[in-house]
């Protein structure tokens, strides 16, 4: 009987700890969606600070194409290129490194 009572108490403590860990994880995820309790990959080198200059970024836009809109989002900037249909695209730029991450061309 004593063994059963100890087992029930031990399992109850484990359930309370699991609930606390779950609540902590949900709170952390609400604050930072990229948060993970256990990292599956080794830690990467820290990103350069936002104040580090990266030099000149050339988009090599064709004649007549202009940047019509810039939308920042965390460490990326989305540049809308236009105005005519030959120019229509969105260029995604990593603003901390100055690297072009990709280009989005609208479908026809």
GROMACS .gro file of N, CA, C and O in nm:
model
  432
    1UNK      N    1   0.083  -0.120   0.000
    1UNK     CA    2   0.000   0.000   0.000
    1UNK      C    3   0.087   0.125   0.000
    1UNK      O    4   0.053   0.222  -0.067
    2UNK      N    5   0.196   0.121   0.076
    2UNK     CA    6   0.287   0.235   0.084
    2UNK      C    7   0.351   0.262  -0.053
    2UNK      O    8   0.369   0.377  -0.091
    3UNK      N    9   0.385   0.156  -0.129
    3UNK     CA   10   0.445   0.170  -0.261
    3UNK      C   11   0.346   0.235  -0.358
    3UNK      O   12   0.383   0.321  -0.437
    4UNK      N   13   0.220   0.195  -0.352
    4UNK     CA   14   0.117   0.253  -0.438
    4UNK      C   15   0.099   0.401  -0.408
    4UNK      O   16   0.088   0.484  -0.500
    5UNK      N   17   0.097   0.436  -0.281
    5UNK     CA   18   0.080   0.576  -0.242
    5UNK      C   19   0.198   0.659  -0.292
    5UNK      O   20   0.180   0.770  -0.345
    6UNK      N   21   0.320   0.610  -0.280
    6UNK     CA   22   0.439   0.681  -0.328
    6UNK      C   23   0.437   0.698  -0.480
    6UNK      O   24   0.477   0.802  -0.532
    7UNK      N   25   0.390   0.593  -0.551
    7UNK     CA   26   0.382   0.599  -0.696
    7UNK      C   27   0.281   0.705  -0.740
    7UNK      O   28   0.307   0.784  -0.832
    8UNK      N   29   0.166   0.708  -0.676
    8UNK     CA   30   0.062   0.806  -0.711
    8UNK      C   31   0.111   0.948  -0.684
    8UNK      O   32   0.092   1.039  -0.766
    9UNK      N   33   0.179   0.969  -0.573
    9UNK     CA   34   0.231   1.103  -0.540
    9UNK      C   35   0.339   1.143  -0.640
    9UNK      O   36   0.340   1.256  -0.691
   10UNK      N   37   0.427   1.049  -0.673
   10UNK     CA   38   0.534   1.077  -0.770
   10UNK      C   39   0.478   1.112  -0.907
   10UNK      O   40   0.524   1.207  -0.973
   11UNK      N   41   0.378   1.037  -0.952
   11UNK     CA   42   0.317   1.066  -1.082
   11UNK      C   43   0.242   1.198  -1.079
   11UNK      O   44   0.239   1.271  -1.179
   12UNK      N   45   0.181   1.231  -0.968
   12UNK     CA   46   0.112   1.360  -0.954
   12UNK      C   47   0.210   1.476  -0.966
   12UNK      O   48   0.182   1.576  -1.032
   13UNK      N   49   0.328   1.461  -0.903
   13UNK     CA   50   0.431   1.564  -0.913
   13UNK      C   51   0.477   1.578  -1.058
   13UNK      O   52   0.496   1.689  -1.110
   14UNK      N   53   0.496   1.465  -1.127
   14UNK     CA   54   0.537   1.470  -1.268
   14UNK      C   55   0.432   1.539  -1.355
   14UNK      O   56   0.467   1.614  -1.447
   15UNK      N   57   0.305   1.516  -1.329
   15UNK     CA   58   0.198   1.580  -1.404
   15UNK      C   59   0.201   1.731  -1.382
   15UNK      O   60   0.186   1.810  -1.476
   16UNK      N   61   0.221   1.775  -1.259
   16UNK     CA   62   0.228   1.918  -1.229
   16UNK      C   63   0.349   1.981  -1.297
   16UNK      O   64   0.339   2.089  -1.357
   17UNK      N   65   0.464   1.913  -1.294
   17UNK     CA   66   0.583   1.964  -1.361
   17UNK      C   67   0.563   1.973  -1.513
   17UNK      O   68   0.602   2.071  -1.576
   18UNK      N   69   0.499   1.872  -1.572
   18UNK     CA   70   0.473   1.873  -1.715
   18UNK      C   71   0.378   1.987  -1.752
   18UNK      O   72   0.396   2.054  -1.853
   19UNK      N   73   0.276   2.011  -1.671
   19UNK     CA   74   0.184   2.122  -1.695
   19UNK      C   75   0.255   2.256  -1.686
   19UNK      O   76   0.231   2.346  -1.768
   20UNK      N   77   0.344   2.271  -1.589
   20UNK     CA   78   0.422   2.395  -1.576
   20UNK      C   79   0.514   2.416  -1.695
   20UNK      O   80   0.527   2.527  -1.747
   21UNK      N   81   0.579   2.308  -1.741
   21UNK     CA   82   0.666   2.318  -1.857
   21UNK      C   83   0.586   2.352  -1.982
   21UNK      O   84   0.630   2.433  -2.065
   22UNK      N   85   0.468   2.295  -1.996
   22UNK     CA   86   0.382   2.326  -2.110
   22UNK      C   87   0.339   2.473  -2.107
   22UNK      O   88   0.343   2.542  -2.209
   23UNK      N   89   0.301   2.523  -1.992
   23UNK     CA   90   0.261   2.663  -1.978
   23UNK      C   91   0.378   2.756  -2.010
   23UNK      O   92   0.363   2.856  -2.080
   24UNK      N   93   0.498   2.720  -1.961
   24UNK     CA   94   0.618   2.799  -1.990
   24UNK      C   95   0.646   2.801  -2.140
   24UNK      O   96   0.675   2.905  -2.198
   25UNK      N   97   0.636   2.688  -2.205
   25UNK     CA   98   0.659   2.679  -2.349
   25UNK      C   99   0.559   2.761  -2.428
   25UNK      O  100   0.595   2.829  -2.524
   26UNK      N  101   0.432   2.755  -2.391
   26UNK     CA  102   0.330   2.834  -2.460
   26UNK      C  103   0.354   2.983  -2.442
   26UNK      O  104   0.337   3.062  -2.536
   27UNK      N  105   0.396   3.023  -2.322
   27UNK     CA  106   0.426   3.164  -2.298
   27UNK      C  107   0.544   3.208  -2.384
   27UNK      O  108   0.540   3.314  -2.447
   28UNK      N  109   0.651   3.129  -2.386
   28UNK     CA  110   0.769   3.164  -2.465
   28UNK      C  111   0.736   3.172  -2.614
   28UNK      O  112   0.785   3.259  -2.685
   29UNK      N  113   0.655   3.078  -2.664
   29UNK     CA  114   0.616   3.079  -2.805
   29UNK      C  115   0.532   3.203  -2.838
   29UNK      O  116   0.540   3.256  -2.948
   30UNK      N  117   0.450   3.249  -2.743
   30UNK     CA  118   0.370   3.368  -2.769
   30UNK      C  119   0.457   3.493  -2.776
   30UNK      O  120   0.425   3.588  -2.847
   31UNK      N  121   0.570   3.493  -2.705
   31UNK     CA  122   0.661   3.608  -2.707
   31UNK      C  123   0.756   3.604  -2.826
   31UNK      O  124   0.791   3.707  -2.881
   32UNK      N  125   0.801   3.482  -2.865
   32UNK     CA  126   0.896   3.464  -2.974
   32UNK      C  127   0.859   3.337  -3.050
   32UNK      O  128   0.891   3.228  -3.006
   33UNK      N  129   0.792   3.349  -3.167
   33UNK     CA  130   0.746   3.230  -3.240
   33UNK      C  131   0.859   3.137  -3.282
   33UNK      O  132   0.837   3.019  -3.305
   34UNK      N  133   0.982   3.184  -3.289
   34UNK     CA  134   1.094   3.098  -3.328
   34UNK      C  135   1.160   3.027  -3.210
   34UNK      O  136   1.257   2.955  -3.227
   35UNK      N  137   1.108   3.046  -3.090
   35UNK     CA  138   1.169   2.988  -2.971
   35UNK      C  139   1.154   2.837  -2.970
   35UNK      O  140   1.053   2.783  -3.010
   36UNK      N  141   1.260   2.768  -2.925
   36UNK     CA  142   1.257   2.622  -2.911
   36UNK      C  143   1.317   2.586  -2.776
   36UNK      O  144   1.418   2.644  -2.735
   37UNK      N  145   1.261   2.487  -2.710
   37UNK     CA  146   1.314   2.442  -2.582
   37UNK      C  147   1.447   2.373  -2.602
   37UNK      O  148   1.544   2.398  -2.532
   38UNK      N  149   1.454   2.283  -2.699
   38UNK     CA  150   1.577   2.212  -2.731
   38UNK      C  151   1.616   2.247  -2.874
   38UNK      O  152   1.536   2.234  -2.965
   39UNK      N  153   1.739   2.288  -2.892
   39UNK     CA  154   1.787   2.323  -3.025
   39UNK      C  155   1.835   2.197  -3.096
   39UNK      O  156   1.917   2.123  -3.044
   40UNK      N  157   1.783   2.172  -3.217
   40UNK     CA  158   1.823   2.054  -3.292
   40UNK      C  159   1.948   2.080  -3.375
   40UNK      O  160   2.012   1.987  -3.421
   41UNK      N  161   1.981   2.206  -3.397
   41UNK     CA  162   2.099   2.241  -3.476
   41UNK      C  163   2.199   2.315  -3.387
   41UNK      O  164   2.160   2.383  -3.292
   42UNK      N  165   2.326   2.303  -3.417
   42UNK     CA  166   2.424   2.379  -3.338
   42UNK      C  167   2.404   2.529  -3.357
   42UNK      O  168   2.357   2.573  -3.461
   43UNK      N  169   2.440   2.602  -3.258
   43UNK     CA  170   2.422   2.748  -3.263
   43UNK      C  171   2.507   2.807  -3.374
   43UNK      O  172   2.625   2.776  -3.388
   44UNK      N  173   2.446   2.892  -3.454
   44UNK     CA  174   2.516   2.958  -3.564
   44UNK      C  175   2.588   3.081  -3.511
   44UNK      O  176   2.563   3.128  -3.401
   45UNK      N  177   2.677   3.134  -3.591
   45UNK     CA  178   2.744   3.257  -3.555
   45UNK      C  179   2.641   3.367  -3.543
   45UNK      O  180   2.546   3.372  -3.621
   46UNK      N  181   2.657   3.456  -3.447
   46UNK     CA  182   2.558   3.564  -3.434
   46UNK      C  183   2.556   3.650  -3.558
   46UNK      O  184   2.658   3.671  -3.623
   47UNK      N  185   2.437   3.697  -3.592
   47UNK     CA  186   2.421   3.783  -3.709
   47UNK      C  187   2.490   3.916  -3.684
   47UNK      O  188   2.497   3.963  -3.571
   48UNK      N  189   2.541   3.978  -3.788
   48UNK     CA  190   2.603   4.108  -3.769
   48UNK      C  191   2.501   4.210  -3.721
   48UNK      O  192   2.383   4.198  -3.750
   49UNK      N  193   2.547   4.308  -3.646
   49UNK     CA  194   2.454   4.406  -3.593
   49UNK      C  195   2.396   4.489  -3.706
   49UNK      O  196   2.453   4.502  -3.813
   50UNK      N  197   2.280   4.547  -3.679
   50UNK     CA  198   2.210   4.626  -3.780
   50UNK      C  199   2.288   4.753  -3.815
   50UNK      O  200   2.265   4.813  -3.918
   51UNK      N  201   2.382   4.793  -3.728
   51UNK     CA  202   2.457   4.916  -3.755
   51UNK      C  203   2.580   4.891  -3.842
   51UNK      O  204   2.644   4.985  -3.884
   52UNK      N  205   2.613   4.764  -3.870
   52UNK     CA  206   2.727   4.734  -3.955
   52UNK      C  207   2.694   4.769  -4.099
   52UNK      O  208   2.601   4.713  -4.155
   53UNK      N  209   2.768   4.859  -4.162
   53UNK     CA  210   2.737   4.892  -4.301
   53UNK      C  211   2.775   4.776  -4.393
   53UNK      O  212   2.872   4.706  -4.369
   54UNK      N  213   2.695   4.757  -4.497
   54UNK     CA  214   2.724   4.648  -4.590
   54UNK      C  215   2.765   4.700  -4.727
   54UNK      O  216   2.786   4.623  -4.819
   55UNK      N  217   2.778   4.827  -4.744
   55UNK     CA  218   2.823   4.883  -4.871
   55UNK      C  219   2.708   4.918  -4.962
   55UNK      O  220   2.600   4.953  -4.918
   56UNK      N  221   2.730   4.903  -5.092
   56UNK     CA  222   2.633   4.940  -5.194
   56UNK      C  223   2.566   4.813  -5.246
   56UNK      O  224   2.633   4.715  -5.277
   57UNK      N  225   2.435   4.816  -5.256
   57UNK     CA  226   2.358   4.705  -5.309
   57UNK      C  227   2.304   4.746  -5.445
   57UNK      O  228   2.227   4.840  -5.455
   58UNK      N  229   2.343   4.674  -5.549
   58UNK     CA  230   2.297   4.706  -5.684
   58UNK      C  231   2.189   4.606  -5.724
   58UNK      O  232   2.210   4.485  -5.719
   59UNK      N  233   2.072   4.657  -5.762
   59UNK     CA  234   1.962   4.571  -5.804
   59UNK      C  235   1.964   4.544  -5.953
   59UNK      O  236   1.893   4.456  -6.001
   60UNK      N  237   2.044   4.617  -6.030
   60UNK     CA  238   2.052   4.600  -6.176
   60UNK      C  239   1.914   4.600  -6.241
   60UNK      O  240   1.877   4.508  -6.314
   61UNK      N  241   1.837   4.705  -6.214
   61UNK     CA  242   1.703   4.717  -6.270
   61UNK      C  243   1.710   4.759  -6.416
   61UNK      O  244   1.795   4.842  -6.453
   62UNK      N  245   1.622   4.705  -6.501
   62UNK     CA  246   1.619   4.749  -6.641
   62UNK      C  247   1.576   4.895  -6.652
   62UNK      O  248   1.521   4.954  -6.559
   63UNK      N  249   1.602   4.953  -6.768
   63UNK     CA  250   1.568   5.093  -6.795
   63UNK      C  251   1.419   5.117  -6.772
   63UNK      O  252   1.335   5.040  -6.819
   64UNK      N  253   1.383   5.221  -6.700
   64UNK     CA  254   1.244   5.256  -6.676
   64UNK      C  255   1.183   5.190  -6.554
   64UNK      O  256   1.071   5.222  -6.515
   65UNK      N  257   1.252   5.096  -6.491
   65UNK     CA  258   1.199   5.030  -6.371
   65UNK      C  259   1.237   5.109  -6.247
   65UNK      O  260   1.349   5.158  -6.236
   66UNK      N  261   1.144   5.122  -6.155
   66UNK     CA  262   1.164   5.199  -6.034
   66UNK      C  263   1.120   5.118  -5.913
   66UNK      O  264   1.036   5.029  -5.922
   67UNK      N  265   1.174   5.153  -5.797
   67UNK     CA  266   1.125   5.096  -5.672
   67UNK      C  267   1.001   5.177  -5.636
   67UNK      O  268   1.009   5.297  -5.609
   68UNK      N  269   0.884   5.113  -5.638
   68UNK     CA  270   0.759   5.185  -5.614
   68UNK      C  271   0.715   5.176  -5.469
   68UNK      O  272   0.636   5.259  -5.424
   69UNK      N  273   0.764   5.075  -5.396
   69UNK     CA  274   0.722   5.060  -5.257
   69UNK      C  275   0.827   4.979  -5.182
   69UNK      O  276   0.883   4.885  -5.236
   70UNK      N  277   0.851   5.014  -5.056
   70UNK     CA  278   0.941   4.939  -4.968
   70UNK      C  279   0.864   4.904  -4.843
   70UNK      O  280   0.805   4.990  -4.779
   71UNK      N  281   0.861   4.774  -4.810
   71UNK     CA  282   0.792   4.729  -4.689
   71UNK      C  283   0.891   4.654  -4.600
   71UNK      O  284   0.933   4.544  -4.633
   72UNK      N  285   0.932   4.713  -4.486
   72UNK     CA  286   1.023   4.643  -4.396
   72UNK      C  287   0.948   4.539  -4.313
   72UNK      O  288   0.831   4.556  -4.280
   73UNK      N  289   1.018   4.431  -4.279
   73UNK     CA  290   0.960   4.326  -4.196
   73UNK      C  291   1.075   4.258  -4.121
   73UNK      O  292   1.146   4.177  -4.179
   74UNK      N  293   1.093   4.292  -3.995
   74UNK     CA  294   1.202   4.240  -3.911
   74UNK      C  295   1.336   4.271  -3.978
   74UNK      O  296   1.368   4.387  -3.998
   75UNK      N  297   1.412   4.170  -4.017
   75UNK     CA  298   1.543   4.194  -4.078
   75UNK      C  299   1.539   4.183  -4.230
   75UNK      O  300   1.642   4.166  -4.293
   76UNK      N  301   1.422   4.191  -4.289
   76UNK     CA  302   1.407   4.187  -4.434
   76UNK      C  303   1.330   4.308  -4.483
   76UNK      O  304   1.250   4.366  -4.411
   77UNK      N  305   1.357   4.343  -4.608
   77UNK     CA  306   1.283   4.451  -4.674
   77UNK      C  307   1.230   4.396  -4.805
   77UNK      O  308   1.300   4.325  -4.877
   78UNK      N  309   1.104   4.426  -4.834
   78UNK     CA  310   1.039   4.382  -4.957
   78UNK      C  311   1.027   4.504  -5.049
   78UNK      O  312   0.955   4.598  -5.018
   79UNK      N  313   1.101   4.501  -5.160
   79UNK     CA  314   1.102   4.612  -5.254
   79UNK      C  315   1.011   4.578  -5.371
   79UNK      O  316   1.035   4.481  -5.442
   80UNK      N  317   0.906   4.657  -5.391
   80UNK     CA  318   0.816   4.637  -5.505
   80UNK      C  319   0.870   4.718  -5.621
   80UNK      O  320   0.892   4.838  -5.609
   81UNK      N  321   0.893   4.650  -5.732
   81UNK     CA  322   0.951   4.712  -5.850
   81UNK      C  323   0.840   4.730  -5.954
   81UNK      O  324   0.759   4.640  -5.975
   82UNK      N  325   0.835   4.844  -6.020
   82UNK     CA  326   0.733   4.870  -6.120
   82UNK      C  327   0.778   4.984  -6.208
   82UNK      O  328   0.896   5.010  -6.216
   83UNK      N  329   0.696   5.057  -6.273
   83UNK     CA  330   0.551   5.054  -6.276
   83UNK      C  331   0.494   4.970  -6.390
   83UNK      O  332   0.379   4.928  -6.384
   84UNK      N  333   0.572   4.942  -6.496
   84UNK     CA  334   0.511   4.869  -6.608
   84UNK      C  335   0.524   4.719  -6.589
   84UNK      O  336   0.597   4.671  -6.503
   85UNK      N  337   0.453   4.642  -6.671
   85UNK     CA  338   0.445   4.497  -6.651
   85UNK      C  339   0.578   4.426  -6.671
   85UNK      O  340   0.600   4.319  -6.616
   86UNK      N  341   0.670   4.482  -6.750
   86UNK     CA  342   0.800   4.419  -6.769
   86UNK      C  343   0.885   4.427  -6.642
   86UNK      O  344   0.976   4.348  -6.623
   87UNK      N  345   0.851   4.521  -6.556
   87UNK     CA  346   0.929   4.542  -6.433
   87UNK      C  347   0.868   4.475  -6.310
   87UNK      O  348   0.936   4.462  -6.209
   88UNK      N  349   0.743   4.436  -6.316
   88UNK     CA  350   0.672   4.390  -6.197
   88UNK      C  351   0.745   4.273  -6.130
   88UNK      O  352   0.762   4.167  -6.189
   89UNK      N  353   0.787   4.296  -6.007
   89UNK     CA  354   0.850   4.194  -5.925
   89UNK      C  355   0.865   4.247  -5.784
   89UNK      O  356   0.852   4.367  -5.760
   90UNK      N  357   0.892   4.157  -5.692
   90UNK     CA  358   0.921   4.194  -5.555
   90UNK      C  359   1.057   4.136  -5.522
   90UNK      O  360   1.081   4.017  -5.541
   91UNK      N  361   1.148   4.221  -5.476
   91UNK     CA  362   1.282   4.177  -5.440
   91UNK      C  363   1.291   4.175  -5.288
   91UNK      O  364   1.258   4.273  -5.221
   92UNK      N  365   1.334   4.061  -5.232
   92UNK     CA  366   1.346   4.045  -5.087
   92UNK      C  367   1.494   4.062  -5.051
   92UNK      O  368   1.580   3.991  -5.103
   93UNK      N  369   1.522   4.157  -4.961
   93UNK     CA  370   1.660   4.190  -4.923
   93UNK      C  371   1.677   4.170  -4.774
   93UNK      O  372   1.593   4.213  -4.694
   94UNK      N  373   1.785   4.102  -4.734
   94UNK     CA  374   1.822   4.090  -4.593
   94UNK      C  375   1.894   4.220  -4.556
   94UNK      O  376   2.003   4.247  -4.606
   95UNK      N  377   1.834   4.301  -4.470
   95UNK     CA  378   1.888   4.434  -4.443
   95UNK      C  379   2.009   4.431  -4.349
   95UNK      O  380   2.080   4.530  -4.339
   96UNK      N  381   2.036   4.321  -4.282
   96UNK     CA  382   2.153   4.315  -4.195
   96UNK      C  383   2.279   4.283  -4.274
   96UNK      O  384   2.387   4.329  -4.238
   97UNK      N  385   2.268   4.207  -4.383
   97UNK     CA  386   2.384   4.170  -4.462
   97UNK      C  387   2.387   4.239  -4.598
   97UNK      O  388   2.491   4.240  -4.663
   98UNK      N  389   2.274   4.291  -4.644
   98UNK     CA  390   2.266   4.354  -4.774
   98UNK      C  391   2.256   4.254  -4.887
   98UNK      O  392   2.273   4.288  -5.003
   99UNK      N  393   2.225   4.129  -4.856
   99UNK     CA  394   2.216   4.023  -4.955
   99UNK      C  395   2.074   4.013  -5.008
   99UNK      O  396   1.978   4.022  -4.932
  100UNK      N  397   2.059   3.992  -5.139
  100UNK     CA  398   1.928   3.969  -5.198
  100UNK      C  399   1.889   3.826  -5.169
  100UNK      O  400   1.958   3.732  -5.212
  101UNK      N  401   1.782   3.807  -5.093
  101UNK     CA  402   1.738   3.673  -5.053
  101UNK      C  403   1.665   3.605  -5.168
  101UNK      O  404   1.682   3.486  -5.192
  102UNK      N  405   1.585   3.680  -5.243
  102UNK     CA  406   1.512   3.622  -5.353
  102UNK      C  407   1.430   3.725  -5.427
  102UNK      O  408   1.419   3.841  -5.384
  103UNK      N  409   1.374   3.682  -5.540
  103UNK     CA  410   1.289   3.768  -5.622
  103UNK      C  411   1.160   3.695  -5.648
  103UNK      O  412   1.160   3.576  -5.680
  104UNK      N  413   1.049   3.766  -5.637
  104UNK     CA  414   0.917   3.709  -5.662
  104UNK      C  415   0.861   3.774  -5.787
  104UNK      O  416   0.845   3.896  -5.792
  105UNK      N  417   0.834   3.694  -5.889
  105UNK     CA  418   0.772   3.742  -6.012
  105UNK      C  419   0.625   3.701  -6.011
  105UNK      O  420   0.595   3.584  -5.990
  106UNK      N  421   0.534   3.795  -6.035
  106UNK     CA  422   0.392   3.758  -6.037
  106UNK      C  423   0.362   3.672  -6.159
  106UNK      O  424   0.423   3.689  -6.264
  107UNK      N  425   0.269   3.579  -6.143
  107UNK     CA  426   0.228   3.495  -6.255
  107UNK      C  427   0.145   3.572  -6.355
  107UNK      O  428   0.096   3.680  -6.330
  108UNK      N  429   0.133   3.515  -6.473
  108UNK     CA  430   0.057   3.582  -6.578
  108UNK      C  431  -0.085   3.535  -6.580
  108UNK      O  432  -0.123   3.434  -6.545
   0.00000   0.00000   0.00000
